[in-house]
Amino acid sequence: MAPSSSSKSSSDLNPRTTHYEFMGPPGALAITIGVPFMTYALYFGCSEQTGGCPPPIDTAVIIESLTSLSFWKSLWDTQATLIYLAWYTFVVAAWFVLPGDWIEGTPLRTGGKKKYKINAFSTGLLTLGITFGVITRYGPQALSFIYDKWVGLVTASILMSVVQAVGCYLVSFREGELLALGGNSGNPIYDFYIGRSLNPSIGSLDLKSFNELRPGLILWMLIDIGMACEQAVRRGGKATDSMWLVLAFQSWYVLDALYNEPAIFTTMDITTDGFGFMLAVGDLAWVPFVYSLQARYLVWNQIELGPVNTAAIIAVNLLGYYIFRAANGEKNDFRNGRNPKNLQYMTTERGSKLLTSGWWGRSRHPNYMGDLLMAFAWSLPTGFNTPITYFYVIYFAVLLIHRERRDDEACEKKYGKDWEKYRKLVPYRIIPYVY
């Protein structure tokens, strides 16, 4: 019988974290400040309102703005905040009201398993249905407010991130709370950022998995639709082919993630990381307002690609999606005890099995390669007049390399010499023959 939480002491269940990531508390503090700053900077540094992408750089104007109380007040928009709160309330209500299967996650250190409700895809479809109904009834101008209230919506999402991160940090001190192994250092700055509580919940609503897919990811798609509507209004009702590509690529990515919701419950975000400011601000602010940069740029830089360039960009995206989905399909089948392709694998001393052929024989994270190809395809419709619209590709590459390094380190500790053997069988990390 698996040991229960009552049979284990708190120190056994929640050992003190002895290894820092992100350069420890100084790095955690820098990122806690830097992520909101960068979210605003990508707007002011690539905006029609500020004069371009990038706008003309005037140090005196920048200093004057940052030292002006009126500038800081302009970041707040009461109406935008109420709109954001209404949006968040809607997705919470959809989680409760819409039907969905309940599935179990991976085993916890307590010996039990947490249950999750699966209805993210139906929430996305409901959102799209309402959105298209509004556009049909009132025209594309009905969603122009997203473009106009961008800064206020960003502020509201960051505020929601702070509130949730603070709340989850305080709740983590309740007796019996299961903590993340990496978030119990005792340093409040670091633990607040990295996440101290492993699975903070309100009743049966798991905050971490809920925020991972619903309020930010679906909002990203909704923002893209709003940007297409704003461009269409300016062009007399017709959006450019470049805008359609960005909207189609990113909406497909979001809907695919929502449809494959069960797959997230084996990811490091869910099984290992705590829910702190890192995940909160990433899910609620960074994803919807940074990942939609290309669509926002195309509102006022209205690029027509033509059929040849459009076809080429579609090919890049489809290749990335094929690699991403095929690799994840092999992994999920194998983890669930199926091996339809008769893939080769090695068995570790712990009894675990590691794939060494198929996509997972080409590199240790082939799904990341697919992700990067798709990210590149999402930026290509913006052309090459500015590097800023390729920020997402660069950022995503850094993120995935860091994540791969974290995973490699964790697996080395878990499998020991078997991991060394596995790395010889599969030497490439992400891109075969390159990295």
Tab-separated table of C-alpha atoms in Angstrom:
chain	number	residue	atom	x	y	z
A	1	MET	CA	0.000	0.000	0.000
A	2	ALA	CA	1.289	3.474	-0.846
A	3	PRO	CA	2.202	5.544	2.216
A	4	SER	CA	-0.263	8.249	3.105
A	5	SER	CA	0.527	11.784	4.147
A	6	SER	CA	-0.374	10.934	7.739
A	7	SER	CA	2.339	8.263	7.859
A	8	LYS	CA	5.029	10.670	6.781
A	9	SER	CA	6.408	13.637	8.652
A	10	SER	CA	6.233	17.089	7.134
A	11	SER	CA	10.011	17.115	6.650
A	12	ASP	CA	9.842	13.813	4.759
A	13	LEU	CA	7.085	15.020	2.448
A	14	ASN	CA	8.450	18.545	2.061
A	15	PRO	CA	12.247	18.480	2.349
A	16	ARG	CA	14.090	21.774	2.302
A	17	THR	CA	15.171	22.921	-1.173
A	18	THR	CA	18.956	22.993	-1.325
A	19	HIS	CA	19.504	23.843	-4.994
A	20	TYR	CA	18.609	27.188	-6.560
A	21	GLU	CA	17.647	27.798	-10.172
A	22	PHE	CA	17.651	31.131	-12.036
A	23	MET	CA	20.711	32.237	-10.025
A	24	GLY	CA	18.828	32.080	-6.754
A	25	PRO	CA	16.949	34.920	-5.026
A	26	PRO	CA	18.682	37.745	-6.998
A	27	GLY	CA	17.713	36.097	-10.278
A	28	ALA	CA	14.183	35.387	-9.059
A	29	LEU	CA	13.760	39.028	-8.034
A	30	ALA	CA	15.150	40.243	-11.363
A	31	ILE	CA	12.744	38.048	-13.344
A	32	THR	CA	9.798	38.961	-11.093
A	33	ILE	CA	10.396	42.607	-11.983
A	34	GLY	CA	11.678	41.952	-15.491
A	35	VAL	CA	8.774	39.945	-16.920
A	36	PRO	CA	6.130	42.674	-16.318
A	37	PHE	CA	8.649	45.281	-17.491
A	38	MET	CA	9.342	43.349	-20.693
A	39	THR	CA	5.628	42.841	-21.355
A	40	TYR	CA	5.135	46.623	-21.294
A	41	ALA	CA	8.407	47.236	-23.156
A	42	LEU	CA	7.341	45.054	-26.071
A	43	TYR	CA	4.240	47.196	-26.404
A	44	PHE	CA	5.925	50.600	-26.124
A	45	GLY	CA	8.885	49.356	-28.187
A	46	CYS	CA	6.660	48.113	-31.007
A	47	SER	CA	3.552	50.198	-31.210
A	48	GLU	CA	1.671	52.421	-33.580
A	49	GLN	CA	1.024	54.796	-30.677
A	50	THR	CA	4.721	55.279	-29.895
A	51	GLY	CA	5.783	55.711	-33.501
A	52	GLY	CA	7.060	52.423	-34.874
A	53	CYS	CA	8.687	49.067	-34.264
A	54	PRO	CA	10.988	50.197	-32.836
A	55	PRO	CA	10.031	53.865	-32.419
A	56	PRO	CA	12.636	56.627	-32.586
A	57	ILE	CA	14.745	56.419	-29.440
A	58	ASP	CA	14.808	59.629	-27.398
A	59	THR	CA	16.460	59.067	-24.015
A	60	ALA	CA	15.196	62.354	-22.628
A	61	VAL	CA	11.588	61.469	-23.478
A	62	ILE	CA	11.951	58.010	-21.937
A	63	ILE	CA	13.367	59.401	-18.683
A	64	GLU	CA	10.720	62.082	-18.560
A	65	SER	CA	7.969	59.498	-19.013
A	66	LEU	CA	9.316	57.115	-16.396
A	67	THR	CA	9.631	59.908	-13.838
A	68	SER	CA	6.171	61.280	-14.563
A	69	LEU	CA	3.246	60.277	-12.352
A	70	SER	CA	0.869	60.694	-15.285
A	71	PHE	CA	2.710	57.967	-17.219
A	72	TRP	CA	2.314	55.456	-14.401
A	73	LYS	CA	-1.339	56.409	-14.000
A	74	SER	CA	-1.850	55.785	-17.717
A	75	LEU	CA	-1.020	52.111	-17.193
A	76	TRP	CA	-4.249	51.728	-15.214
A	77	ASP	CA	-7.605	51.504	-16.952
A	78	THR	CA	-10.603	50.739	-14.743
A	79	GLN	CA	-12.780	49.643	-17.645
A	80	ALA	CA	-10.056	47.345	-18.978
A	81	THR	CA	-9.651	45.837	-15.501
A	82	LEU	CA	-13.367	45.125	-15.257
A	83	ILE	CA	-13.291	43.568	-18.735
A	84	TYR	CA	-10.409	41.320	-17.712
A	85	LEU	CA	-12.146	40.294	-14.485
A	86	ALA	CA	-15.288	39.508	-16.483
A	87	TRP	CA	-13.194	37.349	-18.820
A	88	TYR	CA	-11.602	35.463	-15.930
A	89	THR	CA	-14.997	34.970	-14.298
A	90	PHE	CA	-16.328	33.586	-17.579
A	91	VAL	CA	-13.628	30.907	-17.899
A	92	VAL	CA	-14.049	29.907	-14.252
A	93	ALA	CA	-17.820	29.621	-14.761
A	94	ALA	CA	-17.251	27.582	-17.923
A	95	TRP	CA	-15.012	25.195	-15.972
A	96	PHE	CA	-17.802	24.615	-13.452
A	97	VAL	CA	-20.760	24.504	-15.847
A	98	LEU	CA	-19.482	22.671	-18.921
A	99	PRO	CA	-19.381	18.881	-18.646
A	100	GLY	CA	-16.056	17.079	-18.698
A	101	ASP	CA	-14.375	13.840	-17.713
A	102	TRP	CA	-12.345	13.658	-14.513
A	103	ILE	CA	-8.937	12.060	-14.912
A	104	GLU	CA	-6.168	11.254	-12.445
A	105	GLY	CA	-2.765	12.871	-12.625
A	106	THR	CA	0.566	11.223	-11.873
A	107	PRO	CA	1.170	9.800	-8.362
A	108	LEU	CA	1.971	12.382	-5.696
A	109	ARG	CA	4.550	11.984	-2.927
A	110	THR	CA	1.648	11.338	-0.553
A	111	GLY	CA	0.823	8.203	-2.512
A	112	GLY	CA	-2.422	9.605	-3.858
A	113	LYS	CA	-3.397	11.117	-7.184
A	114	LYS	CA	-5.040	14.441	-7.903
A	115	LYS	CA	-8.115	14.544	-10.140
A	116	TYR	CA	-8.563	17.077	-12.933
A	117	LYS	CA	-11.647	18.067	-14.899
A	118	ILE	CA	-11.156	17.990	-18.674
A	119	ASN	CA	-13.192	20.633	-20.510
A	120	ALA	CA	-10.673	23.162	-21.832
A	121	PHE	CA	-11.519	22.388	-25.465
A	122	SER	CA	-15.253	22.906	-24.940
A	123	THR	CA	-14.435	26.168	-23.145
A	124	GLY	CA	-12.452	27.274	-26.197
A	125	LEU	CA	-15.271	26.322	-28.561
A	126	LEU	CA	-17.814	28.171	-26.413
A	127	THR	CA	-15.583	31.251	-26.476
A	128	LEU	CA	-15.263	31.084	-30.261
A	129	GLY	CA	-19.009	30.627	-30.677
A	130	ILE	CA	-19.797	33.685	-28.589
A	131	THR	CA	-17.051	35.703	-30.296
A	132	PHE	CA	-18.206	34.926	-33.832
A	133	GLY	CA	-21.792	35.580	-32.782
A	134	VAL	CA	-20.811	39.053	-31.571
A	135	ILE	CA	-18.846	39.774	-34.776
A	136	THR	CA	-21.744	38.581	-36.945
A	137	ARG	CA	-24.253	40.701	-35.057
A	138	TYR	CA	-22.234	43.869	-34.467
A	139	GLY	CA	-19.399	43.708	-37.001
A	140	PRO	CA	-15.616	43.455	-36.507
A	141	GLN	CA	-15.525	46.844	-34.773
A	142	ALA	CA	-17.095	45.128	-31.742
A	143	LEU	CA	-13.677	43.672	-30.839
A	144	SER	CA	-11.605	46.790	-31.553
A	145	PHE	CA	-11.544	47.593	-27.831
A	146	ILE	CA	-8.868	44.912	-27.337
A	147	TYR	CA	-6.435	46.926	-29.444
A	148	ASP	CA	-7.459	50.228	-27.863
A	149	LYS	CA	-7.233	48.988	-24.263
A	150	TRP	CA	-4.097	46.917	-24.638
A	151	VAL	CA	-2.071	48.546	-21.845
A	152	GLY	CA	-4.941	48.456	-19.348
A	153	LEU	CA	-5.566	44.779	-20.076
A	154	VAL	CA	-1.872	44.011	-19.576
A	155	THR	CA	-1.953	45.764	-16.193
A	156	ALA	CA	-5.055	43.834	-15.149
A	157	SER	CA	-3.477	40.499	-16.083
A	158	ILE	CA	-0.294	41.315	-14.159
A	159	LEU	CA	-2.366	42.355	-11.144
A	160	MET	CA	-4.240	39.038	-11.293
A	161	SER	CA	-0.884	37.227	-11.455
A	162	VAL	CA	0.396	39.030	-8.356
A	163	VAL	CA	-2.797	38.397	-6.391
A	164	GLN	CA	-2.773	34.688	-7.195
A	165	ALA	CA	0.954	34.285	-6.531
A	166	VAL	CA	0.706	36.041	-3.156
A	167	GLY	CA	-2.385	34.037	-2.216
A	168	CYS	CA	-0.806	30.720	-3.143
A	169	TYR	CA	2.394	31.594	-1.280
A	170	LEU	CA	0.450	32.383	1.910
A	171	VAL	CA	-1.719	29.262	1.576
A	172	SER	CA	1.413	27.126	1.254
A	173	PHE	CA	2.056	27.577	4.978
A	174	ARG	CA	-1.100	25.687	5.919
A	175	GLU	CA	-0.491	22.516	7.852
A	176	GLY	CA	-0.447	19.484	5.586
A	177	GLU	CA	0.164	21.449	2.374
A	178	LEU	CA	2.187	19.512	-0.207
A	179	LEU	CA	5.063	21.707	-1.383
A	180	ALA	CA	7.079	21.726	-4.583
A	181	LEU	CA	10.484	20.169	-4.074
A	182	GLY	CA	12.101	23.152	-5.761
A	183	GLY	CA	10.118	25.860	-3.942
A	184	ASN	CA	10.819	25.226	-0.266
A	185	SER	CA	14.106	27.057	0.139
A	186	GLY	CA	12.985	29.258	3.018
A	187	ASN	CA	13.827	32.390	1.048
A	188	PRO	CA	10.528	34.273	0.511
A	189	ILE	CA	11.643	36.029	-2.682
A	190	TYR	CA	12.746	32.826	-4.350
A	191	ASP	CA	9.846	30.693	-3.121
A	192	PHE	CA	7.280	33.349	-4.109
A	193	TYR	CA	8.694	33.380	-7.625
A	194	ILE	CA	9.317	29.676	-8.203
A	195	GLY	CA	6.158	28.521	-6.436
A	196	ARG	CA	5.991	26.951	-2.975
A	197	SER	CA	2.670	25.089	-3.106
A	198	LEU	CA	2.632	22.186	-5.565
A	199	ASN	CA	-1.115	21.979	-6.217
A	200	PRO	CA	-2.991	24.987	-4.796
A	201	SER	CA	-6.716	24.502	-5.228
A	202	ILE	CA	-10.026	26.173	-4.503
A	203	GLY	CA	-12.260	23.213	-3.795
A	204	SER	CA	-11.852	20.861	-6.768
A	205	LEU	CA	-10.496	23.642	-9.030
A	206	ASP	CA	-6.749	23.167	-9.431
A	207	LEU	CA	-5.335	26.648	-10.048
A	208	LYS	CA	-2.135	25.557	-11.757
A	209	SER	CA	-3.647	23.376	-14.479
A	210	PHE	CA	-6.583	25.763	-14.889
A	211	ASN	CA	-4.330	28.760	-15.534
A	212	GLU	CA	-2.059	26.716	-17.777
A	213	LEU	CA	-4.689	26.366	-20.508
A	214	ARG	CA	-7.754	28.521	-20.042
A	215	PRO	CA	-7.554	32.227	-19.111
A	216	GLY	CA	-4.283	33.035	-20.892
A	217	LEU	CA	-4.131	30.584	-23.766
A	218	ILE	CA	-7.705	31.128	-24.926
A	219	LEU	CA	-7.271	34.878	-24.433
A	220	TRP	CA	-4.249	34.740	-26.769
A	221	MET	CA	-6.516	33.393	-29.516
A	222	LEU	CA	-9.189	35.962	-28.672
A	223	ILE	CA	-6.633	38.783	-28.892
A	224	ASP	CA	-5.507	37.557	-32.313
A	225	ILE	CA	-9.122	37.642	-33.478
A	226	GLY	CA	-9.426	41.166	-32.073
A	227	MET	CA	-6.323	42.267	-33.988
A	228	ALA	CA	-7.706	40.793	-37.217
A	229	CYS	CA	-10.962	42.657	-36.587
A	230	GLU	CA	-9.129	45.940	-36.005
A	231	GLN	CA	-7.177	45.501	-39.228
A	232	ALA	CA	-10.342	44.580	-41.134
A	233	VAL	CA	-12.096	47.721	-39.885
A	234	ARG	CA	-9.218	49.829	-41.191
A	235	ARG	CA	-9.252	48.056	-44.558
A	236	GLY	CA	-12.953	48.199	-45.185
A	237	GLY	CA	-13.762	44.709	-43.925
A	238	LYS	CA	-10.904	42.598	-45.327
A	239	ALA	CA	-7.817	41.371	-43.470
A	240	THR	CA	-4.465	40.675	-45.170
A	241	ASP	CA	-3.228	37.175	-45.961
A	242	SER	CA	-0.414	37.672	-43.441
A	243	MET	CA	-2.939	38.363	-40.662
A	244	TRP	CA	-4.977	35.320	-41.662
A	245	LEU	CA	-1.857	33.144	-41.474
A	246	VAL	CA	-0.940	34.335	-37.976
A	247	LEU	CA	-4.527	33.925	-36.818
A	248	ALA	CA	-4.835	30.440	-38.338
A	249	PHE	CA	-1.454	29.177	-37.069
A	250	GLN	CA	-1.821	30.419	-33.514
A	251	SER	CA	-5.510	29.511	-33.192
A	252	TRP	CA	-4.741	25.994	-34.388
A	253	TYR	CA	-1.935	25.745	-31.836
A	254	VAL	CA	-4.236	26.897	-29.016
A	255	LEU	CA	-7.111	24.616	-30.011
A	256	ASP	CA	-4.707	21.685	-30.367
A	257	ALA	CA	-3.393	22.314	-26.845
A	258	LEU	CA	-6.933	22.551	-25.476
A	259	TYR	CA	-7.999	19.357	-27.280
A	260	ASN	CA	-4.989	17.483	-25.921
A	261	GLU	CA	-5.498	18.780	-22.381
A	262	PRO	CA	-4.735	15.400	-20.704
A	263	ALA	CA	-1.178	15.563	-22.066
A	264	ILE	CA	-0.239	18.465	-19.775
A	265	PHE	CA	-0.625	16.368	-16.626
A	266	THR	CA	2.682	14.591	-17.258
A	267	THR	CA	4.622	17.818	-17.927
A	268	MET	CA	7.136	19.341	-15.524
A	269	ASP	CA	4.892	22.379	-14.950
A	270	ILE	CA	2.211	20.154	-13.415
A	271	THR	CA	4.183	17.312	-11.823
A	272	THR	CA	7.177	19.199	-10.450
A	273	ASP	CA	6.921	22.998	-10.396
A	274	GLY	CA	5.027	24.858	-7.721
A	275	PHE	CA	2.492	27.521	-8.610
A	276	GLY	CA	4.089	30.872	-7.924
A	277	PHE	CA	4.656	34.130	-9.752
A	278	MET	CA	6.709	32.394	-12.460
A	279	LEU	CA	3.778	30.329	-13.740
A	280	ALA	CA	1.090	32.864	-12.820
A	281	VAL	CA	2.535	35.784	-14.786
A	282	GLY	CA	3.605	33.475	-17.591
A	283	ASP	CA	0.150	31.962	-17.998
A	284	LEU	CA	-1.950	35.081	-17.445
A	285	ALA	CA	0.098	37.973	-18.864
A	286	TRP	CA	3.106	36.809	-20.881
A	287	VAL	CA	1.364	34.235	-23.081
A	288	PRO	CA	-1.617	36.294	-24.285
A	289	PHE	CA	0.067	39.696	-24.562
A	290	VAL	CA	3.563	38.755	-25.772
A	291	TYR	CA	2.711	35.809	-28.014
A	292	SER	CA	0.190	37.961	-29.908
A	293	LEU	CA	2.858	40.522	-30.853
A	294	GLN	CA	2.853	39.476	-34.521
A	295	ALA	CA	-0.906	40.002	-34.884
A	296	ARG	CA	-0.718	43.396	-33.171
A	297	TYR	CA	2.164	44.460	-35.441
A	298	LEU	CA	0.172	43.519	-38.541
A	299	VAL	CA	-2.709	45.798	-37.534
A	300	TRP	CA	-0.789	48.809	-38.770
A	301	ASN	CA	1.844	47.083	-40.946
A	302	GLN	CA	-0.545	45.525	-43.417
A	303	ILE	CA	1.579	43.045	-45.384
A	304	GLU	CA	0.267	41.125	-48.385
A	305	LEU	CA	2.405	38.034	-48.923
A	306	GLY	CA	1.010	36.607	-52.146
A	307	PRO	CA	0.357	32.912	-52.890
A	308	VAL	CA	3.990	31.727	-53.179
A	309	ASN	CA	5.195	33.189	-49.870
A	310	THR	CA	1.975	32.107	-48.184
A	311	ALA	CA	2.437	28.518	-49.355
A	312	ALA	CA	6.071	28.455	-48.217
A	313	ILE	CA	5.199	29.727	-44.728
A	314	ILE	CA	2.354	27.220	-44.436
A	315	ALA	CA	4.816	24.439	-45.334
A	316	VAL	CA	7.199	25.504	-42.543
A	317	ASN	CA	4.379	25.579	-40.009
A	318	LEU	CA	2.974	22.204	-41.102
A	319	LEU	CA	6.423	20.618	-40.859
A	320	GLY	CA	6.824	21.957	-37.335
A	321	TYR	CA	3.364	20.797	-36.336
A	322	TYR	CA	3.930	17.332	-37.782
A	323	ILE	CA	7.179	16.890	-35.835
A	324	PHE	CA	5.611	18.291	-32.641
A	325	ARG	CA	2.508	16.100	-32.798
A	326	ALA	CA	4.237	12.937	-34.069
A	327	ALA	CA	6.888	13.124	-31.342
A	328	ASN	CA	4.354	13.754	-28.591
A	329	GLY	CA	2.162	10.972	-29.962
A	330	GLU	CA	5.025	8.476	-29.714
A	331	LYS	CA	5.783	9.581	-26.166
A	332	ASN	CA	2.178	9.467	-24.968
A	333	ASP	CA	1.571	6.036	-26.530
A	334	PHE	CA	4.710	4.661	-24.897
A	335	ARG	CA	3.902	6.123	-21.477
A	336	ASN	CA	0.458	4.519	-21.664
A	337	GLY	CA	1.867	1.086	-22.384
A	338	ARG	CA	1.365	1.140	-26.157
A	339	ASN	CA	4.077	0.762	-28.776
A	340	PRO	CA	2.305	0.553	-32.181
A	341	LYS	CA	5.492	1.419	-34.098
A	342	ASN	CA	7.537	-1.209	-32.235
A	343	LEU	CA	10.040	1.458	-31.179
A	344	GLN	CA	13.295	0.459	-29.512
A	345	TYR	CA	13.945	1.413	-25.912
A	346	MET	CA	16.331	0.823	-23.035
A	347	THR	CA	15.303	-0.282	-19.546
A	348	THR	CA	16.962	1.418	-16.568
A	349	GLU	CA	17.871	-0.157	-13.247
A	350	ARG	CA	14.804	1.600	-11.785
A	351	GLY	CA	12.621	-0.282	-14.246
A	352	SER	CA	11.821	2.810	-16.322
A	353	LYS	CA	11.883	2.579	-20.105
A	354	LEU	CA	13.481	5.244	-22.308
A	355	LEU	CA	12.778	5.461	-26.038
A	356	THR	CA	15.861	5.242	-28.269
A	357	SER	CA	14.300	5.153	-31.743
A	358	GLY	CA	11.641	6.980	-33.729
A	359	TRP	CA	11.565	10.712	-33.138
A	360	TRP	CA	12.979	10.175	-29.642
A	361	GLY	CA	15.968	8.426	-31.120
A	362	ARG	CA	16.797	11.472	-33.240
A	363	SER	CA	17.022	13.816	-30.250
A	364	ARG	CA	16.062	13.874	-26.582
A	365	HIS	CA	13.433	16.565	-27.158
A	366	PRO	CA	12.258	16.375	-30.789
A	367	ASN	CA	8.942	18.025	-29.841
A	368	TYR	CA	10.897	21.193	-29.022
A	369	MET	CA	12.271	21.204	-32.569
A	370	GLY	CA	8.716	21.178	-33.898
A	371	ASP	CA	7.776	23.956	-31.499
A	372	LEU	CA	10.632	26.139	-32.746
A	373	LEU	CA	9.729	25.606	-36.410
A	374	MET	CA	6.151	26.658	-35.691
A	375	ALA	CA	7.328	29.698	-33.748
A	376	PHE	CA	9.475	30.728	-36.727
A	377	ALA	CA	6.510	30.294	-39.097
A	378	TRP	CA	4.366	32.546	-36.885
A	379	SER	CA	6.869	35.380	-37.270
A	380	LEU	CA	7.541	35.008	-40.992
A	381	PRO	CA	4.262	36.738	-42.025
A	382	THR	CA	5.572	39.964	-40.456
A	383	GLY	CA	8.420	40.150	-42.971
A	384	PHE	CA	11.941	41.249	-42.149
A	385	ASN	CA	11.578	44.984	-41.529
A	386	THR	CA	12.096	44.613	-37.784
A	387	PRO	CA	13.686	41.984	-35.534
A	388	ILE	CA	11.199	42.700	-32.744
A	389	THR	CA	8.476	40.503	-34.242
A	390	TYR	CA	10.972	37.625	-34.019
A	391	PHE	CA	11.371	38.139	-30.285
A	392	TYR	CA	9.078	35.191	-29.615
A	393	VAL	CA	11.295	32.799	-31.577
A	394	ILE	CA	14.429	33.931	-29.728
A	395	TYR	CA	12.721	33.888	-26.337
A	396	PHE	CA	11.179	30.489	-27.005
A	397	ALA	CA	14.528	29.019	-28.019
A	398	VAL	CA	16.103	30.244	-24.771
A	399	LEU	CA	13.128	28.917	-22.783
A	400	LEU	CA	13.243	25.472	-24.390
A	401	ILE	CA	17.025	25.179	-24.014
A	402	HIS	CA	16.702	26.079	-20.330
A	403	ARG	CA	13.847	23.613	-19.897
A	404	GLU	CA	15.839	20.888	-21.649
A	405	ARG	CA	18.801	21.553	-19.339
A	406	ARG	CA	16.539	21.346	-16.266
A	407	ASP	CA	15.100	18.069	-17.504
A	408	ASP	CA	18.531	16.657	-18.284
A	409	GLU	CA	19.770	17.536	-14.804
A	410	ALA	CA	16.701	15.974	-13.167
A	411	CYS	CA	17.029	12.800	-15.228
A	412	GLU	CA	20.737	12.507	-14.429
A	413	LYS	CA	19.887	12.554	-10.720
A	414	LYS	CA	17.021	10.108	-11.227
A	415	TYR	CA	18.694	7.527	-13.487
A	416	GLY	CA	22.404	7.933	-12.662
A	417	LYS	CA	24.713	5.904	-14.914
A	418	ASP	CA	21.740	4.779	-17.004
A	419	TRP	CA	21.269	8.366	-18.113
A	420	GLU	CA	24.877	8.492	-19.277
A	421	LYS	CA	24.235	5.372	-21.332
A	422	TYR	CA	21.047	6.893	-22.745
A	423	ARG	CA	22.852	10.101	-23.745
A	424	LYS	CA	25.326	8.059	-25.747
A	425	LEU	CA	22.461	6.342	-27.563
A	426	VAL	CA	20.647	9.657	-28.173
A	427	PRO	CA	23.412	12.303	-28.242
A	428	TYR	CA	21.473	15.295	-29.591
A	429	ARG	CA	19.411	17.450	-27.248
A	430	ILE	CA	16.849	19.114	-29.560
A	431	ILE	CA	17.945	19.435	-33.199
A	432	PRO	CA	19.676	16.356	-34.700
A	433	TYR	CA	23.280	16.994	-35.829
A	434	VAL	CA	23.037	20.626	-34.628
A	435	TYR	CA	22.315	20.718	-30.885
